[in-house]
mmCIF file of C-alpha atoms in Angstrom:
data_model
loop_
_atom_site.group_PDB
_atom_site.id
_atom_site.type_symbol
_atom_site.label_atom_id
_atom_site.label_comp_id
_atom_site.label_asym_id
_atom_site.label_seq_id
_atom_site.Cartn_x
_atom_site.Cartn_y
_atom_site.Cartn_z
ATOM 1 C CA MET O 1 10.170 -5.890 -16.686
ATOM 2 C CA VAL O 2 7.351 -8.312 -17.518
ATOM 3 C CA ASN O 3 5.209 -9.544 -14.635
ATOM 4 C CA TYR O 4 5.932 -13.195 -13.908
ATOM 5 C CA ARG O 5 4.829 -15.450 -11.096
ATOM 6 C CA VAL O 6 4.328 -19.105 -10.330
ATOM 7 C CA ASP O 7 2.058 -19.784 -7.361
ATOM 8 C CA THR O 8 -0.468 -22.203 -5.885
ATOM 9 C CA LEU O 9 -4.128 -21.537 -5.122
ATOM 10 C CA ALA O 10 -5.903 -23.312 -2.240
ATOM 11 C CA LEU O 11 -9.582 -23.482 -3.169
ATOM 12 C CA GLY O 12 -11.250 -25.582 -0.474
ATOM 13 C CA ALA O 13 -13.331 -28.729 -0.843
ATOM 14 C CA PHE O 14 -13.975 -30.101 -4.326
ATOM 15 C CA THR O 15 -16.252 -33.017 -5.256
ATOM 16 C CA THR O 16 -15.595 -35.041 -8.397
ATOM 17 C CA GLU O 17 -18.102 -36.576 -10.812
ATOM 18 C CA SER O 18 -17.658 -39.917 -9.050
ATOM 19 C CA GLY O 19 -18.640 -38.341 -5.701
ATOM 20 C CA GLU O 20 -15.140 -38.424 -4.198
ATOM 21 C CA THR O 21 -13.837 -35.335 -2.401
ATOM 22 C CA ILE O 22 -10.568 -33.422 -2.485
ATOM 23 C CA GLU O 23 -10.483 -31.747 0.929
ATOM 24 C CA ASN O 24 -8.466 -28.737 -0.173
ATOM 25 C CA LEU O 25 -8.184 -28.336 -3.930
ATOM 26 C CA LYS O 26 -4.792 -26.954 -4.933
ATOM 27 C CA LEU O 27 -3.962 -25.507 -8.340
ATOM 28 C CA ARG O 28 -0.443 -24.582 -9.402
ATOM 29 C CA TYR O 29 -0.308 -21.880 -12.057
ATOM 30 C CA GLU O 30 1.947 -19.623 -14.095
ATOM 31 C CA TYR O 31 1.096 -16.017 -14.932
ATOM 32 C CA VAL O 32 3.083 -13.823 -17.293
ATOM 33 C CA GLY O 33 2.242 -10.490 -18.887
ATOM 34 C CA TYR O 34 0.631 -7.197 -17.994
ATOM 35 C CA PRO O 35 -2.771 -6.708 -16.313
ATOM 36 C CA GLY O 36 -5.220 -5.019 -18.653
ATOM 37 C CA GLN O 37 -3.927 -6.774 -21.748
ATOM 38 C CA PRO O 38 -6.070 -9.477 -23.436
ATOM 39 C CA LEU O 39 -6.132 -12.623 -21.312
ATOM 40 C CA VAL O 40 -4.871 -15.858 -22.861
ATOM 41 C CA VAL O 41 -5.752 -19.049 -20.962
ATOM 42 C CA VAL O 42 -3.527 -21.918 -22.103
ATOM 43 C CA CYS O 43 -4.505 -25.564 -21.441
ATOM 44 C CA HIS O 44 -1.651 -28.062 -21.422
ATOM 45 C CA ALA O 45 -1.412 -31.582 -22.841
ATOM 46 C CA LEU O 46 -1.304 -34.980 -21.118
ATOM 47 C CA THR O 47 2.197 -34.889 -19.630
ATOM 48 C CA GLY O 48 2.652 -31.111 -19.854
ATOM 49 C CA ASN O 49 2.586 -28.581 -17.069
ATOM 50 C CA HIS O 50 1.746 -24.975 -16.220
ATOM 51 C CA LEU O 51 5.090 -23.595 -17.435
ATOM 52 C CA THR O 52 4.004 -22.264 -20.810
ATOM 53 C CA TYR O 53 6.554 -19.433 -20.752
ATOM 54 C CA GLY O 54 9.065 -20.520 -18.123
ATOM 55 C CA THR O 55 12.333 -18.708 -17.541
ATOM 56 C CA VAL O 56 15.447 -17.971 -19.568
ATOM 57 C CA ASP O 57 17.267 -20.879 -17.916
ATOM 58 C CA HIS O 58 14.276 -23.211 -18.156
ATOM 59 C CA PRO O 59 12.073 -22.131 -21.092
ATOM 60 C CA GLY O 60 8.441 -23.225 -21.070
ATOM 61 C CA TRP O 61 6.944 -25.524 -23.674
ATOM 62 C CA TRP O 62 5.440 -22.681 -25.758
ATOM 63 C CA ARG O 63 7.990 -19.936 -25.052
ATOM 64 C CA GLU O 64 9.036 -19.946 -28.724
ATOM 65 C CA ILE O 65 5.470 -19.051 -29.719
ATOM 66 C CA ILE O 66 5.475 -16.043 -27.386
ATOM 67 C CA ASP O 67 9.027 -14.771 -27.850
ATOM 68 C CA GLY O 68 8.851 -15.584 -31.553
ATOM 69 C CA GLY O 69 6.339 -12.760 -31.982
ATOM 70 C CA TYR O 70 3.270 -14.857 -32.726
ATOM 71 C CA MET O 71 1.741 -13.959 -29.339
ATOM 72 C CA PRO O 72 4.074 -11.268 -27.949
ATOM 73 C CA VAL O 73 4.270 -11.115 -24.185
ATOM 74 C CA HIS O 74 3.796 -7.329 -24.268
ATOM 75 C CA ASP O 75 0.474 -7.716 -26.112
ATOM 76 C CA TYR O 76 -1.159 -10.333 -23.876
ATOM 77 C CA GLN O 77 -1.295 -11.737 -20.372
ATOM 78 C CA PHE O 78 -0.964 -15.534 -20.145
ATOM 79 C CA LEU O 79 -2.434 -17.867 -17.528
ATOM 80 C CA THR O 80 -1.791 -21.617 -17.396
ATOM 81 C CA PHE O 81 -2.891 -24.035 -14.675
ATOM 82 C CA ASN O 82 -1.371 -27.414 -13.949
ATOM 83 C CA VAL O 83 -4.347 -29.777 -14.165
ATOM 84 C CA ILE O 84 -5.317 -31.741 -11.085
ATOM 85 C CA GLY O 85 -4.016 -35.297 -11.181
ATOM 86 C CA SER O 86 -0.712 -34.132 -12.695
ATOM 87 C CA PRO O 87 2.506 -34.372 -10.637
ATOM 88 C CA PHE O 88 3.631 -30.752 -11.034
ATOM 89 C CA GLY O 89 2.091 -29.007 -8.041
ATOM 90 C CA SER O 90 -1.698 -29.238 -8.265
ATOM 91 C CA SER O 91 -3.700 -31.751 -6.205
ATOM 92 C CA SER O 92 -2.777 -35.299 -7.226
ATOM 93 C CA ARG O 93 -1.993 -38.746 -5.861
ATOM 94 C CA LEU O 94 1.537 -37.468 -5.357
ATOM 95 C CA THR O 95 0.440 -34.690 -2.970
ATOM 96 C CA ASP O 96 -2.729 -36.146 -1.421
ATOM 97 C CA PRO O 97 -2.946 -39.740 -0.122
ATOM 98 C CA ASN O 98 -6.745 -39.468 -0.260
ATOM 99 C CA PHE O 99 -6.856 -38.177 -3.829
ATOM 100 C CA PRO O 100 -9.814 -39.573 -5.825
ATOM 101 C CA GLN O 101 -9.315 -42.935 -7.493
ATOM 102 C CA LYS O 102 -11.243 -41.817 -10.575
ATOM 103 C CA LEU O 103 -10.898 -38.479 -12.339
ATOM 104 C CA THR O 104 -12.550 -37.218 -15.522
ATOM 105 C CA MET O 105 -12.029 -34.476 -18.069
ATOM 106 C CA ARG O 106 -14.974 -32.606 -16.608
ATOM 107 C CA ASP O 107 -13.409 -32.750 -13.146
ATOM 108 C CA ILE O 108 -10.183 -31.105 -14.261
ATOM 109 C CA VAL O 109 -12.097 -28.438 -16.199
ATOM 110 C CA ARG O 110 -14.348 -27.567 -13.242
ATOM 111 C CA ALA O 111 -11.191 -27.203 -11.154
ATOM 112 C CA LEU O 112 -9.702 -24.863 -13.781
ATOM 113 C CA GLU O 113 -12.870 -22.777 -13.704
ATOM 114 C CA LYS O 114 -12.516 -22.382 -9.947
ATOM 115 C CA GLY O 115 -8.937 -21.208 -10.424
ATOM 116 C CA ILE O 116 -9.808 -18.676 -13.121
ATOM 117 C CA GLU O 117 -12.624 -17.264 -10.971
ATOM 118 C CA ALA O 118 -10.373 -17.128 -7.897
ATOM 119 C CA LEU O 119 -7.938 -14.927 -9.815
ATOM 120 C CA GLY O 120 -10.768 -12.519 -10.627
ATOM 121 C CA HIS O 121 -11.312 -13.166 -14.338
ATOM 122 C CA GLN O 122 -14.804 -13.054 -15.836
ATOM 123 C CA LYS O 123 -13.889 -13.245 -19.510
ATOM 124 C CA ILE O 124 -11.211 -14.913 -21.614
ATOM 125 C CA ASP O 125 -9.960 -13.216 -24.756
ATOM 126 C CA ILE O 126 -8.159 -16.268 -26.112
ATOM 127 C CA LEU O 127 -8.624 -19.858 -24.950
ATOM 128 C CA ILE O 128 -6.111 -22.271 -26.443
ATOM 129 C CA GLY O 129 -4.919 -25.844 -26.034
ATOM 130 C CA GLY O 130 -3.504 -28.834 -27.883
ATOM 131 C CA SER O 131 -4.436 -32.520 -27.526
ATOM 132 C CA LEU O 132 -5.677 -32.953 -23.924
ATOM 133 C CA GLY O 133 -5.546 -29.149 -23.762
ATOM 134 C CA GLY O 134 -7.847 -28.865 -26.770
ATOM 135 C CA MET O 135 -10.318 -31.192 -25.061
ATOM 136 C CA GLN O 136 -10.324 -28.892 -22.040
ATOM 137 C CA VAL O 137 -11.077 -25.981 -24.374
ATOM 138 C CA MET O 138 -14.213 -27.768 -25.636
ATOM 139 C CA GLU O 139 -15.499 -28.415 -22.120
ATOM 140 C CA LEU O 140 -14.816 -24.825 -21.067
ATOM 141 C CA LEU O 141 -16.749 -23.572 -24.093
ATOM 142 C CA TYR O 142 -19.672 -25.885 -23.342
ATOM 143 C CA ASN O 143 -19.870 -24.823 -19.681
ATOM 144 C CA GLN O 144 -20.077 -21.123 -20.624
ATOM 145 C CA LYS O 145 -18.719 -19.949 -17.262
ATOM 146 C CA PHE O 146 -16.762 -17.257 -19.063
ATOM 147 C CA GLU O 147 -17.264 -15.118 -22.114
ATOM 148 C CA VAL O 148 -14.669 -16.350 -24.641
ATOM 149 C CA LYS O 149 -13.840 -14.160 -27.642
ATOM 150 C CA LYS O 150 -11.615 -16.596 -29.549
ATOM 151 C CA ALA O 151 -10.714 -20.242 -29.005
ATOM 152 C CA VAL O 152 -8.017 -22.372 -30.616
ATOM 153 C CA ILE O 153 -8.187 -26.181 -30.642
ATOM 154 C CA LEU O 154 -5.099 -28.041 -31.867
ATOM 155 C CA ALA O 155 -4.931 -31.777 -32.561
ATOM 156 C CA ALA O 156 -8.079 -32.684 -30.618
ATOM 157 C CA THR O 157 -11.505 -34.070 -31.507
ATOM 158 C CA GLU O 158 -14.946 -34.264 -29.906
ATOM 159 C CA LYS O 159 -14.086 -37.542 -28.170
ATOM 160 C CA THR O 160 -11.033 -39.667 -27.506
ATOM 161 C CA SER O 161 -10.706 -42.129 -30.360
ATOM 162 C CA SER O 162 -10.988 -45.889 -29.954
ATOM 163 C CA TYR O 163 -7.475 -46.092 -31.393
ATOM 164 C CA SER O 164 -6.120 -43.826 -28.662
ATOM 165 C CA ARG O 165 -7.968 -45.708 -25.925
ATOM 166 C CA ALA O 166 -6.495 -48.979 -27.141
ATOM 167 C CA PHE O 167 -2.961 -47.641 -26.715
ATOM 168 C CA ASN O 168 -3.858 -46.222 -23.307
ATOM 169 C CA GLU O 169 -5.054 -49.632 -22.152
ATOM 170 C CA ILE O 170 -1.813 -51.283 -23.280
ATOM 171 C CA ALA O 171 0.070 -48.598 -21.323
ATOM 172 C CA ARG O 172 -1.981 -49.403 -18.199
ATOM 173 C CA GLN O 173 -1.290 -53.110 -18.525
ATOM 174 C CA ALA O 174 2.436 -52.467 -18.897
ATOM 175 C CA ILE O 175 2.448 -50.337 -15.735
ATOM 176 C CA HIS O 176 0.429 -52.855 -13.732
ATOM 177 C CA LEU O 177 2.724 -55.681 -14.818
ATOM 178 C CA ALA O 178 6.091 -53.958 -14.457
ATOM 179 C CA GLY O 179 5.745 -50.812 -12.325
ATOM 180 C CA GLU O 180 8.394 -48.205 -13.132
ATOM 181 C CA GLU O 181 9.762 -50.250 -16.021
ATOM 182 C CA GLY O 182 6.206 -50.523 -17.283
ATOM 183 C CA LEU O 183 5.946 -46.743 -17.146
ATOM 184 C CA SER O 184 9.033 -46.542 -19.361
ATOM 185 C CA ILE O 185 7.421 -48.944 -21.836
ATOM 186 C CA ALA O 186 4.171 -46.967 -21.726
ATOM 187 C CA ARG O 187 6.053 -43.790 -22.604
ATOM 188 C CA GLN O 188 7.875 -45.469 -25.464
ATOM 189 C CA LEU O 189 4.570 -46.748 -26.784
ATOM 190 C CA GLY O 190 3.076 -43.268 -26.477
ATOM 191 C CA PHE O 191 5.919 -41.751 -28.475
ATOM 192 C CA LEU O 192 5.121 -44.046 -31.389
ATOM 193 C CA THR O 193 1.635 -42.520 -31.538
ATOM 194 C CA TYR O 194 2.825 -38.934 -31.025
ATOM 195 C CA ARG O 195 5.251 -39.014 -33.982
ATOM 196 C CA SER O 196 4.821 -40.244 -37.536
ATOM 197 C CA SER O 197 6.760 -43.029 -39.277
ATOM 198 C CA LYS O 198 8.060 -40.393 -41.717
ATOM 199 C CA SER O 199 9.435 -38.404 -38.791
ATOM 200 C CA TYR O 200 11.230 -41.452 -37.416
ATOM 201 C CA ASP O 201 12.685 -42.392 -40.794
ATOM 202 C CA ALA O 202 13.949 -38.847 -41.318
ATOM 203 C CA ARG O 203 15.640 -38.657 -37.913
ATOM 204 C CA PHE O 204 16.929 -42.131 -37.065
ATOM 205 C CA THR O 205 18.577 -45.231 -38.385
ATOM 206 C CA PRO O 206 16.990 -48.482 -37.167
ATOM 207 C CA ASP O 207 19.716 -48.805 -34.535
ATOM 208 C CA GLU O 208 19.472 -45.191 -33.391
ATOM 209 C CA VAL O 209 15.734 -45.355 -32.878
ATOM 210 C CA VAL O 210 16.044 -48.185 -30.353
ATOM 211 C CA LEU O 211 18.383 -46.088 -28.216
ATOM 212 C CA TYR O 212 16.162 -43.026 -28.621
ATOM 213 C CA GLN O 213 13.043 -44.871 -27.478
ATOM 214 C CA LYS O 214 14.830 -46.308 -24.442
ATOM 215 C CA HIS O 215 16.192 -42.861 -23.583
ATOM 216 C CA GLN O 216 12.716 -41.323 -23.715
ATOM 217 C CA GLY O 217 11.258 -44.060 -21.551
ATOM 218 C CA ASP O 218 14.004 -43.890 -18.919
ATOM 219 C CA LYS O 219 13.819 -40.108 -18.758
ATOM 220 C CA PHE O 220 10.061 -40.177 -18.326
ATOM 221 C CA LYS O 221 10.038 -42.678 -15.476
ATOM 222 C CA GLU O 222 12.412 -40.374 -13.565
ATOM 223 C CA GLN O 223 10.359 -37.231 -14.196
ATOM 224 C CA PHE O 224 6.724 -38.366 -14.020
ATOM 225 C CA ASP O 225 4.852 -40.101 -11.231
ATOM 226 C CA LEU O 226 3.418 -43.517 -12.102
ATOM 227 C CA GLN O 227 0.129 -43.041 -10.235
ATOM 228 C CA CYS O 228 -0.369 -39.606 -11.765
ATOM 229 C CA TYR O 229 0.108 -41.067 -15.230
ATOM 230 C CA LEU O 230 -2.595 -43.667 -14.569
ATOM 231 C CA THR O 231 -4.905 -40.894 -13.350
ATOM 232 C CA LEU O 232 -4.376 -38.831 -16.483
ATOM 233 C CA LEU O 233 -4.937 -41.823 -18.760
ATOM 234 C CA ASP O 234 -8.375 -42.101 -17.131
ATOM 235 C CA VAL O 235 -8.953 -38.396 -17.780
ATOM 236 C CA LEU O 236 -7.991 -38.784 -21.425
ATOM 237 C CA ASP O 237 -10.225 -41.826 -21.890
ATOM 238 C CA SER O 238 -13.175 -40.002 -20.324
ATOM 239 C CA HIS O 239 -13.240 -37.278 -22.965
ATOM 240 C CA ASP O 240 -16.492 -37.271 -24.923
ATOM 241 C CA ILE O 241 -18.141 -33.882 -25.271
ATOM 242 C CA HIS O 242 -21.490 -35.619 -25.935
ATOM 243 C CA HIS O 243 -21.475 -38.051 -23.005
ATOM 244 C CA GLY O 244 -24.705 -37.632 -21.029
ATOM 245 C CA ARG O 245 -25.684 -34.593 -23.105
ATOM 246 C CA ASP O 246 -28.092 -34.052 -25.985
ATOM 247 C CA ASP O 247 -27.614 -30.304 -26.422
ATOM 248 C CA VAL O 248 -23.977 -29.928 -27.467
ATOM 249 C CA ALA O 249 -24.800 -28.738 -30.980
ATOM 250 C CA ASN O 250 -27.290 -26.171 -29.687
ATOM 251 C CA VAL O 251 -24.933 -24.865 -27.017
ATOM 252 C CA PHE O 252 -22.007 -24.500 -29.410
ATOM 253 C CA GLN O 253 -24.187 -22.889 -32.086
ATOM 254 C CA SER O 254 -25.321 -20.293 -29.555
ATOM 255 C CA LEU O 255 -21.756 -19.098 -28.948
ATOM 256 C CA ASP O 256 -20.348 -15.976 -30.590
ATOM 257 C CA THR O 257 -16.834 -17.304 -29.972
ATOM 258 C CA LYS O 258 -14.572 -17.391 -33.017
ATOM 259 C CA ILE O 259 -13.033 -20.867 -33.346
ATOM 260 C CA LEU O 260 -9.777 -21.929 -34.992
ATOM 261 C CA THR O 261 -8.933 -25.623 -35.373
ATOM 262 C CA LEU O 262 -5.590 -27.000 -36.546
ATOM 263 C CA GLY O 263 -4.941 -30.551 -37.662
ATOM 264 C CA PHE O 264 -1.587 -32.136 -38.417
ATOM 265 C CA THR O 265 -0.400 -34.489 -41.139
ATOM 266 C CA ASP O 266 -0.076 -38.114 -40.052
ATOM 267 C CA ASP O 267 -1.698 -37.544 -36.650
ATOM 268 C CA LEU O 268 -2.556 -41.142 -35.784
ATOM 269 C CA LEU O 269 -4.595 -40.259 -32.708
ATOM 270 C CA TYR O 270 -6.674 -37.300 -33.909
ATOM 271 C CA PRO O 271 -6.670 -37.138 -37.731
ATOM 272 C CA ASP O 272 -7.059 -33.813 -39.479
ATOM 273 C CA ASP O 273 -10.496 -34.565 -40.948
ATOM 274 C CA GLN O 274 -11.888 -35.283 -37.479
ATOM 275 C CA VAL O 275 -10.370 -32.090 -36.086
ATOM 276 C CA ALA O 276 -11.847 -30.082 -38.971
ATOM 277 C CA ALA O 277 -15.259 -31.686 -38.378
ATOM 278 C CA LEU O 278 -15.562 -29.729 -35.116
ATOM 279 C CA GLY O 279 -16.325 -26.697 -37.273
ATOM 280 C CA CYS O 280 -19.868 -27.867 -37.990
ATOM 281 C CA TYR O 281 -20.811 -27.078 -34.382
ATOM 282 C CA PHE O 282 -19.822 -23.410 -34.392
ATOM 283 C CA LYS O 283 -21.146 -20.266 -36.075
ATOM 284 C CA TYR O 284 -17.675 -18.846 -36.670
ATOM 285 C CA HIS O 285 -14.957 -21.331 -37.561
ATOM 286 C CA ARG O 286 -11.736 -21.590 -39.515
ATOM 287 C CA HIS O 287 -9.584 -24.644 -39.994
ATOM 288 C CA PHE O 288 -5.976 -24.988 -41.074
ATOM 289 C CA PHE O 289 -4.259 -28.204 -42.078
ATOM 290 C CA VAL O 290 -0.580 -28.277 -41.126
ATOM 291 C CA PRO O 291 1.419 -30.288 -43.689
ATOM 292 C CA ASP O 292 4.439 -31.180 -41.569
ATOM 293 C CA ASN O 293 5.640 -34.745 -41.048
ATOM 294 C CA VAL O 294 5.878 -34.810 -37.263
ATOM 295 C CA GLY O 295 2.436 -36.230 -36.506
ATOM 296 C CA HIS O 296 0.377 -35.559 -33.377
ATOM 297 C CA ASP O 297 3.206 -33.734 -31.582
ATOM 298 C CA GLY O 298 3.252 -31.081 -34.306
ATOM 299 C CA PHE O 299 1.588 -28.611 -31.951
ATOM 300 C CA LEU O 300 4.676 -28.783 -29.703
ATOM 301 C CA LEU O 301 7.232 -28.564 -32.515
ATOM 302 C CA ASN O 302 7.999 -26.782 -35.799
ATOM 303 C CA PHE O 303 6.182 -23.632 -34.717
ATOM 304 C CA ASN O 304 7.032 -21.756 -37.893
ATOM 305 C CA ASP O 305 4.922 -24.270 -39.820
ATOM 306 C CA TRP O 306 1.690 -23.435 -38.024
ATOM 307 C CA ALA O 307 2.015 -20.419 -35.699
ATOM 308 C CA PRO O 308 1.561 -17.947 -38.614
ATOM 309 C CA TYR O 309 -2.004 -19.290 -38.937
ATOM 310 C CA LEU O 310 -2.501 -18.604 -35.237
ATOM 311 C CA TYR O 311 -1.067 -15.090 -35.559
ATOM 312 C CA HIS O 312 -3.390 -14.273 -38.462
ATOM 313 C CA PHE O 313 -6.437 -15.655 -36.641
ATOM 314 C CA LEU O 314 -5.729 -13.549 -33.561
ATOM 315 C CA LYS O 315 -5.411 -10.405 -35.667
ATOM 316 C CA VAL O 316 -8.667 -10.852 -37.609
ATOM 317 C CA SER O 317 -11.481 -8.633 -36.326
ATOM 318 C CA ARG O 318 -14.069 -9.132 -39.100
ATOM 319 C CA PHE O 319 -15.084 -12.755 -39.217
ATOM 320 C CA ARG O 320 -17.495 -14.725 -41.375
ATOM 321 C CA ARG O 321 -18.232 -18.430 -41.268
#
C-alpha cells in the first residue's frame, strides 16, 4: 500500500517582504510515495492546491501523470504544498484575520522552503511546476536552499507579462465593483486567457460557450475565496526573477541542475518563445514545444501530448547542453 498523507505544518512566526508578520505560519501539504525514492516537489498553479495525487474518489490534478506511468508512484515520492494566501488550508485571509495585506512570489517560496526543511529534506531530485508553479521553481532554483538534480518549468517565463498583468487588473476591478459576481466575471475572463480560440471553436457553438463561461464563473465563486484570489493576483503580478537583483544569470549559470522547459501552442500569457528563452540562463537545458490547441492550460490537460517529453527527460542520465 502506497504511503499517503495530507497534513498541516505549524512553522511559527514568518515575516513577509513588506514587513508584515504571520504569527504562526501554516502549510497544508500532500505526501505520496515511499521514503528513500527520489523526491519530487510539485508547485501548483494560481487556483490549484496541494492535491497533486488525491484519492480514487477525488483524483488530484496531476494523478493521470503519475498513474499513467510517466512518473510512477512506486518510483518516486511526491510532495506538494498549498501556497500561503490560497484558500485550501495554508495560512491565508480565510484562516487568519491578520494575514498580510500584500504577498509576493518570494514570500510564498520562502514559506515553501520552510516546509521542505521542516519535513527533513536537504535535496530535491525533481522540482516541477506549471504557470505560477513554474515561477516558484525559478525562485527556488535562485535561492539555492536545496540541491536540485532536475527541474521542469511549464508555461512560465522569467517575469509576469504585461499582457497577463492587464487581465489581472481587470479582474481586480470586477471584484471591487461587484464582489462575488465580480469574482465570477474575473474567472470567466481568466478562462479566455487560459484557453485558445481554436480550443473554444472546436468545443463549443457560440450559444454553448456563453453557458460554459457562466458555469465556470458560478462554480468558481462557490469554491474559491474572493480575498484569497486578490492575494494570489498580487503574487502573480509580483513575479520578476530579476527584480532587485543583478546576478540572476551568474547564479543560474553556476547550477548543475538539468532544466526542461515546455511551451504550449497559442499560450496567450506565456508564449513558447519566451518560455524557451529561459534556456540561455542554464548550463544544461532542453526545451520542448507542445503543438496542441488548448493554450496556456495545456499543462493541465492532454497529458499524452507532452508527458512523454517529461518521461524521457527524467530518464536521461547523460546530459549535454
